[in-house]
Coordinates of C-alpha atoms and ligand atoms in Angstrom, one line a residue:
X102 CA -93.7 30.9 69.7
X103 CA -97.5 31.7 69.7
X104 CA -98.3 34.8 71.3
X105 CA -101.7 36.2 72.1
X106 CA -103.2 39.3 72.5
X107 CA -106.8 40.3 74.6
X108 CA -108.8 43.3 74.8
X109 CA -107.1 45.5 76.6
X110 CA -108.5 48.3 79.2
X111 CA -106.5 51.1 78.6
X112 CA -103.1 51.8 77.7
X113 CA -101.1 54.5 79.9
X114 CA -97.5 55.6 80.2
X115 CA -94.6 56.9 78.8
X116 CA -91.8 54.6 76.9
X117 CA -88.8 54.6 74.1
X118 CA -88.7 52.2 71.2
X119 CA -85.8 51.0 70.1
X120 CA -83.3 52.7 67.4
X121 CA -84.5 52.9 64.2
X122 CA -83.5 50.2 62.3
X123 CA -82.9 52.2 58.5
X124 CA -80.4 53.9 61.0
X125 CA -78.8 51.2 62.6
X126 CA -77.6 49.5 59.8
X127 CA -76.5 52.4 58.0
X128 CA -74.5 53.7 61.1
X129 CA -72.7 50.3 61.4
X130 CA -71.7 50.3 57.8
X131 CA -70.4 53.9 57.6
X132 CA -68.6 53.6 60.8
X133 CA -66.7 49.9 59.1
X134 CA -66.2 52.0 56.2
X135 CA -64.7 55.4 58.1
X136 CA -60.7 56.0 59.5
X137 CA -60.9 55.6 62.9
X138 CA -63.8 55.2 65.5
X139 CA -67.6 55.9 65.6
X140 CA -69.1 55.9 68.6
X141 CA -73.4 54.8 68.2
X142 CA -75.5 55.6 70.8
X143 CA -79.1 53.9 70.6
X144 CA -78.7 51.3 67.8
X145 CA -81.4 48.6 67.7
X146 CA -80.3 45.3 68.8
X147 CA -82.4 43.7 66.5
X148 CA -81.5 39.9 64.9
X149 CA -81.5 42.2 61.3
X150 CA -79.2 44.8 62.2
X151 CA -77.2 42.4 64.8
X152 CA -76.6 40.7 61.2
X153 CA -75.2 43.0 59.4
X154 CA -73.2 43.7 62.1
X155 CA -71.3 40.6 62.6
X156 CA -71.3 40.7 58.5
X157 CA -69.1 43.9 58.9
X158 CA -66.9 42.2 61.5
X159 CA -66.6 38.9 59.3
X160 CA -65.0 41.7 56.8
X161 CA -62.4 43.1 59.3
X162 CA -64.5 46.2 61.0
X163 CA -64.6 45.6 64.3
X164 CA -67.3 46.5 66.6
X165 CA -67.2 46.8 70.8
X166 CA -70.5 47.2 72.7
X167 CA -69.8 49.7 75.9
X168 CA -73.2 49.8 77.1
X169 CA -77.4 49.2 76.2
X170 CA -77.3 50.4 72.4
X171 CA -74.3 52.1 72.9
X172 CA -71.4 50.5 70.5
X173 CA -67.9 51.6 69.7
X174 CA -67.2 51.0 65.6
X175 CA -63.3 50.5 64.5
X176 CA -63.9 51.3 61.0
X177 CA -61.3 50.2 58.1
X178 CA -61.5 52.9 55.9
X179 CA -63.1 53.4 52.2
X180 CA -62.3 50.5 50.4
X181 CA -60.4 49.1 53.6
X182 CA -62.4 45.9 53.7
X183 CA -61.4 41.9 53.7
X184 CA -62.8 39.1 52.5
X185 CA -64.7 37.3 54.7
X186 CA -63.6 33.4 55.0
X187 CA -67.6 32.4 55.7
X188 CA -70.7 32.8 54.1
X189 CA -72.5 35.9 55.4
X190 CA -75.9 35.1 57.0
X191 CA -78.2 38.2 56.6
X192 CA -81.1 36.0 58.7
X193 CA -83.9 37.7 57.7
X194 CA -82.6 41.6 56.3
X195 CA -82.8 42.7 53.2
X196 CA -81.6 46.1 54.2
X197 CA -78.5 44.4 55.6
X198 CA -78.1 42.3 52.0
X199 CA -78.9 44.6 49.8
X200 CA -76.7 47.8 51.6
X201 CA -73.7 45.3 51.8
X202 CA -74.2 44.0 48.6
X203 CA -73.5 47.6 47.5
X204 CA -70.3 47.7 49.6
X205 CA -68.6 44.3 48.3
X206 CA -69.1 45.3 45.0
X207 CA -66.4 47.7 44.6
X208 CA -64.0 45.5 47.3
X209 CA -62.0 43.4 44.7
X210 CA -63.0 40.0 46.6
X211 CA -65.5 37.2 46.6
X212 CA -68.4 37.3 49.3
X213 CA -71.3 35.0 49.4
X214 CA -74.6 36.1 50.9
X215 CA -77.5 34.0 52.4
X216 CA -80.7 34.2 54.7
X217 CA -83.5 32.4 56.0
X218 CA -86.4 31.5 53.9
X219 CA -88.0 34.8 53.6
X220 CA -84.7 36.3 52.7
X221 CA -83.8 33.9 50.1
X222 CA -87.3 34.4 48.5
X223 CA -86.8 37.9 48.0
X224 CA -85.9 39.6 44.6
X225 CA -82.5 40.9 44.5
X226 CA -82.4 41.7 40.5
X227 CA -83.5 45.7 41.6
X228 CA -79.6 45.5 43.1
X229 CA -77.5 43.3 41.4
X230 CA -78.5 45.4 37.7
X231 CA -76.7 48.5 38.9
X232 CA -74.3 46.7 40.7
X233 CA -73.2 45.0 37.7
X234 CA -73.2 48.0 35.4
X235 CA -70.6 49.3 37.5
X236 CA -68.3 46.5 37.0
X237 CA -69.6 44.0 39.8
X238 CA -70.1 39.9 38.9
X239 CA -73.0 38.6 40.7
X240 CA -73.9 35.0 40.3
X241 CA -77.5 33.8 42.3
X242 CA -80.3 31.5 42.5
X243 CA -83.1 32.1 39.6
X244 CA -84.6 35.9 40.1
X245 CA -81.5 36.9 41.4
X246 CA -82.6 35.7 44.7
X247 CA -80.1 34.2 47.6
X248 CA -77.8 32.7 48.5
X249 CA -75.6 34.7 46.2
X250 CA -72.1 36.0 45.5
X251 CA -71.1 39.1 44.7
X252 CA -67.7 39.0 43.0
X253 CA -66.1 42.5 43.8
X254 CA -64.6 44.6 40.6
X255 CA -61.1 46.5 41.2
X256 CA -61.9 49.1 38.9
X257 CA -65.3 50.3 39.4
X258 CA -67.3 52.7 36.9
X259 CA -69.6 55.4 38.3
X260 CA -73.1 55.4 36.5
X261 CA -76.2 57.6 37.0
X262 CA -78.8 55.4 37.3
X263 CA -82.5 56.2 37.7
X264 CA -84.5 53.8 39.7
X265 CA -86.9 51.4 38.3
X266 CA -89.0 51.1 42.1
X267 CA -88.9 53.5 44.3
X268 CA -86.5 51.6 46.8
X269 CA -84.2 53.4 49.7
X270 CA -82.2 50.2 49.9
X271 CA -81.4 50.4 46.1
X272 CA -80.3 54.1 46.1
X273 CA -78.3 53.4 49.3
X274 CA -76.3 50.4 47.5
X275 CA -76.0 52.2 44.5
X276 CA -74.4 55.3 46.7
X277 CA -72.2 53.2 49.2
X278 CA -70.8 51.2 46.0
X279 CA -70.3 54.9 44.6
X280 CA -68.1 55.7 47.4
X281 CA -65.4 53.3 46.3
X282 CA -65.4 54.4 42.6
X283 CA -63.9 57.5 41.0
X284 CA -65.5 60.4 40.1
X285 CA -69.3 61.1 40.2
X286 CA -72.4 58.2 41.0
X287 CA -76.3 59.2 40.4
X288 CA -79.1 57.8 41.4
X289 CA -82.2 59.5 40.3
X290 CA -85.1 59.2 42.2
X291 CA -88.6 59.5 40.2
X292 CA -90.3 59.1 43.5
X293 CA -88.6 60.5 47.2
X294 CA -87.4 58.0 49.6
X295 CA -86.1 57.6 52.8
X296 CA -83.1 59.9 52.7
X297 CA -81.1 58.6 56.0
X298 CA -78.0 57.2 53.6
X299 CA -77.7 60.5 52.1
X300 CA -78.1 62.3 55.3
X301 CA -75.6 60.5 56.8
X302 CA -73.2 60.2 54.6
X303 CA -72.4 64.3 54.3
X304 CA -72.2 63.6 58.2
X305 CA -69.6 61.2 57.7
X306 CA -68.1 63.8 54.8
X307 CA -69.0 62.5 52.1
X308 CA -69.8 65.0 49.2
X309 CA -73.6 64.7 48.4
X310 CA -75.3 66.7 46.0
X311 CA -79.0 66.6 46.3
X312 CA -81.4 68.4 44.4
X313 CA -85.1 68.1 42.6
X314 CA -85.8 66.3 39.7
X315 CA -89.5 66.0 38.7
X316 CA -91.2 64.8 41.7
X317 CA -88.2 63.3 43.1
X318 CA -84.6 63.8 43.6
X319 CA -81.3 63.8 41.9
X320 CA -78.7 62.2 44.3
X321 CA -74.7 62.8 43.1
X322 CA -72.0 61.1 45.4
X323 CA -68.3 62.1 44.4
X324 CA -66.3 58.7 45.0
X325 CA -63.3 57.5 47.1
X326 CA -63.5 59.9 50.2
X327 CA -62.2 59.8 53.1
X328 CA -64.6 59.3 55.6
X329 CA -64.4 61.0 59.2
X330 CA -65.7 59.0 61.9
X331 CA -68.3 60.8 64.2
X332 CA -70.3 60.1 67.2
X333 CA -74.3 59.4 65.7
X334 CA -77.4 59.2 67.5
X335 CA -79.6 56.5 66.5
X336 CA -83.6 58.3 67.2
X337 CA -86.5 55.9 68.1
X338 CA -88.0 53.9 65.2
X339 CA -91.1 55.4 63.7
X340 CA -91.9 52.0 62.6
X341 CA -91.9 50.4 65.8
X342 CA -93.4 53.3 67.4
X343 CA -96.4 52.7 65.0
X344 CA -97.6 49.6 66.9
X345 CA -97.6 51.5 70.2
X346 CA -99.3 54.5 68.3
X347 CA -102.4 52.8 67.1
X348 CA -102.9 50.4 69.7
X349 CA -103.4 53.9 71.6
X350 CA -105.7 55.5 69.5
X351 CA -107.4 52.0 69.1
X352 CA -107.7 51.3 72.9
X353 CA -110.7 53.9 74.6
X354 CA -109.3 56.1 77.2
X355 CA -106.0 55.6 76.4
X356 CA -102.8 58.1 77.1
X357 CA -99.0 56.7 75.9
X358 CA -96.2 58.9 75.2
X359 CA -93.4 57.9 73.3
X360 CA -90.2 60.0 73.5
X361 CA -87.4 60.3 71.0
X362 CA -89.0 58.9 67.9
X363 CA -87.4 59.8 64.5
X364 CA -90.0 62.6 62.5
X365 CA -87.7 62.1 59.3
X366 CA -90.8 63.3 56.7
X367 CA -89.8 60.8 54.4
X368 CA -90.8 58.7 57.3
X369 CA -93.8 60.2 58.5
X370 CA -97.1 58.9 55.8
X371 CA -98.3 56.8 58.6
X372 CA -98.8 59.8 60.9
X373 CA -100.6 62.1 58.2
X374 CA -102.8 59.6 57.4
X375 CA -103.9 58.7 61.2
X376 CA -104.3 62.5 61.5
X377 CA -107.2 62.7 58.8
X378 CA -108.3 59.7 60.5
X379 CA -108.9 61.8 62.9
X380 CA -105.9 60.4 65.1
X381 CA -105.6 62.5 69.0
X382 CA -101.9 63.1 68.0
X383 CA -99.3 65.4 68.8
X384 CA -95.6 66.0 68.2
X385 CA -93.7 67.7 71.2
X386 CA -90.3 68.8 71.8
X387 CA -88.9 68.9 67.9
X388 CA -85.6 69.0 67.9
X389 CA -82.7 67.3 65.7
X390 CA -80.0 65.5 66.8
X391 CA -76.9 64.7 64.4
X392 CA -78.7 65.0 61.5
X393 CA -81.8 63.7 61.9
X394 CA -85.1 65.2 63.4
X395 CA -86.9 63.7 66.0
X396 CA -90.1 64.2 68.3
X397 CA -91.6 62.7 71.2
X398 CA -95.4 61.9 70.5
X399 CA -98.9 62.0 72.4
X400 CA -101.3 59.8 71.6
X401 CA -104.7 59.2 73.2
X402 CA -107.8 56.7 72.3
X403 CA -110.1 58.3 69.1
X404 CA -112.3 57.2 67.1
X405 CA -110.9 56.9 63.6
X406 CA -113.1 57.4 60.8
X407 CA -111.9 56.0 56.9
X408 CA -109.3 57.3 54.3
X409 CA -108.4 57.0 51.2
X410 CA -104.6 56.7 51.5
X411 CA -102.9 58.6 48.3
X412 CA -100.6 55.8 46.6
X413 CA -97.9 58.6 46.2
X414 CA -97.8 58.3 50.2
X415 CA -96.4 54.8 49.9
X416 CA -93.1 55.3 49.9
X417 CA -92.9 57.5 53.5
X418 CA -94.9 55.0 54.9
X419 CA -94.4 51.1 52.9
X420 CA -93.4 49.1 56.1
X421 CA -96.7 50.9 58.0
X422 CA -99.4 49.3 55.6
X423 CA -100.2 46.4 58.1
X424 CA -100.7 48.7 60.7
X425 CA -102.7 51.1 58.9
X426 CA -104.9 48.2 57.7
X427 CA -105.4 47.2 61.4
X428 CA -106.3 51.2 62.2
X429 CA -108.6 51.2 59.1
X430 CA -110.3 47.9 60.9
X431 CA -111.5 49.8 63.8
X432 CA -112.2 52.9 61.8
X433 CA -116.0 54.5 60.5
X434 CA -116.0 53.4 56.9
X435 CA -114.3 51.6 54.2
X436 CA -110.8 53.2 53.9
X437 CA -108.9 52.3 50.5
X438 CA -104.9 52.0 50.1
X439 CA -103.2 51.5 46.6
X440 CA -100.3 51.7 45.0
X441 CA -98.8 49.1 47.4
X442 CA -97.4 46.3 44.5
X443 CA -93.9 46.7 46.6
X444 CA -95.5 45.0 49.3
X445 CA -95.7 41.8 47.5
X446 CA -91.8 41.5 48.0
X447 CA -91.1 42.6 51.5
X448 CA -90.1 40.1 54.8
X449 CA -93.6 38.4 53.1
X450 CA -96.4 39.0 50.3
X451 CA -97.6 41.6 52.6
X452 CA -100.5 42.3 51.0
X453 CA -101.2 38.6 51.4
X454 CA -100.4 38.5 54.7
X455 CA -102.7 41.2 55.7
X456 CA -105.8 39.8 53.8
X457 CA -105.3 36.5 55.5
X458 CA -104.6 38.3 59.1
X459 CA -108.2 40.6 58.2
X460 CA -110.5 37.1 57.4
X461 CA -108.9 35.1 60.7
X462 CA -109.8 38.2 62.8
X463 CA -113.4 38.6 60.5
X464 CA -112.7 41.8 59.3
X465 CA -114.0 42.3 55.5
X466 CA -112.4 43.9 52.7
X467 CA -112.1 43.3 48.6
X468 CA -108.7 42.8 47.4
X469 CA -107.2 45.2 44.6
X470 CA -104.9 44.9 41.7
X471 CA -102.4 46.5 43.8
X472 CA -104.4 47.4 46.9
X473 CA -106.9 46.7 49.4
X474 CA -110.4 48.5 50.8
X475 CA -111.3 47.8 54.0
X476 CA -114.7 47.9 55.7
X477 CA -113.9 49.5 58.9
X478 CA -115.8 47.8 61.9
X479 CA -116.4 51.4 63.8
X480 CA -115.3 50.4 67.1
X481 CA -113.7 46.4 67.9
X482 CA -113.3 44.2 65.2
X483 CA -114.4 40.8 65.6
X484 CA -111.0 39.5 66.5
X485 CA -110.7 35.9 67.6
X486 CA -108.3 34.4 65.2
X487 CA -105.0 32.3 64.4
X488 CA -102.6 34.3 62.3
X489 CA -99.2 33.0 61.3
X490 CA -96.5 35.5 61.1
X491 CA -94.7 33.6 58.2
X492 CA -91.3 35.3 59.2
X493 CA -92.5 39.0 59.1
X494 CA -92.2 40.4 62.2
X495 CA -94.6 43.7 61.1
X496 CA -97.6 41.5 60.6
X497 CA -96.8 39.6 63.8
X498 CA -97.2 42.8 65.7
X499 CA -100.1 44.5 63.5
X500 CA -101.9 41.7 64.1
X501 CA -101.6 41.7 68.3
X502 CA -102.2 45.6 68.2
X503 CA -106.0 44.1 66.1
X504 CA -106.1 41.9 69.5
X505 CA -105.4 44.2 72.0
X506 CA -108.8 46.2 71.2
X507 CA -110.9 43.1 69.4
X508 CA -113.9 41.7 70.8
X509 CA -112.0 37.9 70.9
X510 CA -108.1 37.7 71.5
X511 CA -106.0 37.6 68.4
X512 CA -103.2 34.5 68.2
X513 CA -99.8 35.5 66.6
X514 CA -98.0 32.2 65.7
X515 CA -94.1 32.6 64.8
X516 CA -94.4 35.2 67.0
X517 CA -90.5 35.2 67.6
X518 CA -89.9 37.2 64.3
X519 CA -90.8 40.2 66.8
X520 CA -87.0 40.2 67.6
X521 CA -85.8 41.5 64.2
X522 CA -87.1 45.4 64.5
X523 CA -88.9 45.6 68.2
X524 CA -86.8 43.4 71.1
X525 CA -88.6 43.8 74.0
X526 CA -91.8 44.5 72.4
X527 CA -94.4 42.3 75.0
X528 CA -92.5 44.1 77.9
X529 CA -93.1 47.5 76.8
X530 CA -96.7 47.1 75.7
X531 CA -97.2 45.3 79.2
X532 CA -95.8 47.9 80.9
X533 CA -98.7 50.2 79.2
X534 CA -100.8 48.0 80.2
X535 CA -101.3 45.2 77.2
X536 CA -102.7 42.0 78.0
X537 CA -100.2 40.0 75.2
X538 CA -99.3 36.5 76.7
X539 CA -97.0 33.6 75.8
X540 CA -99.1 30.6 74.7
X541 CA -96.2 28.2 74.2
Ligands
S3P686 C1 -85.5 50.4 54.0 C2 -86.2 50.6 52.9 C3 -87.5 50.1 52.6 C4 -88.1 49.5 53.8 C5 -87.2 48.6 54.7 C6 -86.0 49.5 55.1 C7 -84.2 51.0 54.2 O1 -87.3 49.0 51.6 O2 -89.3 48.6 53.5 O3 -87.8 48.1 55.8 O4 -83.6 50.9 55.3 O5 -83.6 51.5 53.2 P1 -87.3 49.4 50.1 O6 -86.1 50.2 49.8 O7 -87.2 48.0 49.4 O8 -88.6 50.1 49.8

């Protein structure tokens, strides 16, 4: 599906984004894995986290939806899983794969994991390492990639285990496969990540000890608990809200409020660095809600002016580089962004991804070792370009944000990739006032 955007006049409203995806899956998997039921309130229903869903059901959890986001979990129980009689079809999550992947290990049964194409070209090595030092067998494709199976250990070790690449997804397998073993699991952290496993864990109560190491965190889980089932509150995704946020600032004489979005500060990079961009940006109404904190934002049209982007920022904000680089486009000067090698193994070679998306639309920029700097345009970039979304639904939308205030529309091919992290996306920037269209 091609989708294109045009330059818009300005955008105006008030809207929610959907759940936050890091949420979503981990409120689906705590909920299979609690006695009794969970009730979710605003989970995405996004193809990656709709995924891990029916993986979780394939396993025995079983899962009711009672209204828009709203879905009752019957969870099994630690360790309370079954083995599922198909192959588990992650589409295109590696959240999903790699959190589950952490779950089967210490279920004593055979699972077998596969994708699409993005999926199956993602490394899965940064997982199945820990995962076999505490007892797990994993057998995959070359690099540890998918399709996969993970052959489940019934007596699995607890390690301390300090990560290699700052990764969330990592520490969260490492700490949901230290749920089913005895005593203590660690995961040491050089560098913070997002926190949302451990915060919703000791919801769930779990025992979680967190405390600093360095510049990062020591993270202890004590094994085989009994988790309670509890009612959680999926908040707005700060990822998907970043679309909405810069095509706002980007677009002159623009006013959007988005309510509800989750301010989690190991979330938040993208926000501090459109504030010393000079970003018209406010956070209203802080509050928290079952264990997260979350905001409702103001943002109105500004002229940005150029960064340099800290590379110890990278891991609050690592899905928000495309964005940023689109933000940067429009800005005063050449802003610089580094540190960003992880990008080269998300849904696509991000960095790629957003050097080809900058030359379609004729923005310039030199490439880095691990990083870009790009000449801001001071106002509209050029625009007028093809870009192909290669299965990454971030660059798909970065890229129509860059159309919405370009001097030429900006074409999206593969646009249907939106549906993984932002259903409903074209509707809700139309209703702001977006000019996005279906070409076909
Ligand atoms: C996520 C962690 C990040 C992020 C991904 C979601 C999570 O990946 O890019 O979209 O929910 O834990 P890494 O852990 O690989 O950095």
């Amino acid at each position: 599906m091609k989708l294109s955007a045009s330059r818009a006049a300005k955008l105006e409203g008030t809207v929610s984004v959907p759940g936050d995806k890091s949420v979503s899956h981990r409120a689906l998997i705590l909920g299979a894995l609690a006695a009794g039921t969970t009730n979710i309130r605003g989970l995405l229903e996004g193809d990656d986290v709709l995924c891990t869903k029916d993986a979780l059901a394939a396993m025995g959890a079983k899962f009711t939806r009672t209204g828009e986001g709203a879905w009752r979990a019957e969870g099994r129980g630690v360790g309370g899983l079954s083995e599922p009689t198909q192959v588990l079809d992650l589409g295109n999550s590696g959240t999903g794969t790699r959190l589950l992947m952490g779950v089967v290990a210490v279920h004593a049964f055979t699972s077998f994991f596969s994708g699409d194409a993005s999926l199956n070209s993602r490394p899965m090595r940064r997982v199945s390492d820990p995962l076999r030092k505490m007892g797990a067998q994993i057998v995959a494709r070359s690099g540890d990639r998918l399709p996969l199976a993970v052959i489940g250990t019934p007596e699995p070790v607890p390690i301390s285990y300090t990560l290699p690449v700052p990764s969330a997804q990592v520490k969260s397998a490492i700490l949901l496969a230290g749920l089913g073993a005895p005593g203590e699991t660690t995961v040491i952290e050089p560098e913070p990540t997002r926190d949302h496993t451990e915060r919703m864990l000791t919801r769930f109560g779990a025992k979680v000890r967190v405390t600093p190491e360095g510049k990062g965190r020591r993270i202890t889980i004590t094994g085989q608990p009994e988790l309670v089932p509890g009612n959680i509150h999926v908040p707005g995704d700060p990822s998907s809200a970043a679309f909405v946020m810069v095509a706002a600032l980007l677009v002159p004489g623009s006013d959007v409020r988005i309510l509800g979005v989750g301010t989690n500060p190991l979330r938040t990079g993208l926000f501090d660095c459109l504030r010393e961009m000079g970003a018209d940006l406010t956070i209203e109404n802080l509050r928290e809600q079952e264990g997260e904190p979350l905001a409702d934002l103001r943002v109105r049209g500004s002229n940005l002016r150029a960064i340099d982007v800290p590379p110890e920022r990278a891991p609050s904000m690592i899905d928000e580089y495309p964005i940023l680089a689109v933000a940067a486009a429009a800005a005063k000067g050449t802003t610089r962004m580094t540190g960003l090698a992880e990008l080269k193994v998300k849904e696509s070679d991000r960095l790629s991804a957003i050097s080809r998306g900058l030359t379609a639309c004729g923005v310039k920029f030199t490439e880095m070792a691990d990083g870009l700097a790009i000449e801001g345009c001071n106002g509209p970039a050029p625009g007028g370009g093809l870009v192909d979304a290669k299965l990454d639904h971030r660059i798909a939308m970065a890229f129509l944000v860059l159309g919405l205030a370009a001097k030429a529309p900006v074409t999206v091919d593969g646009a249907e990739t939106i549906t993984t992290s932002f259903p409903g996306f074209t509707d809700l920037m139309g209703k702001l006032g977006a000019p996005i269209q279906t070409l076909g």
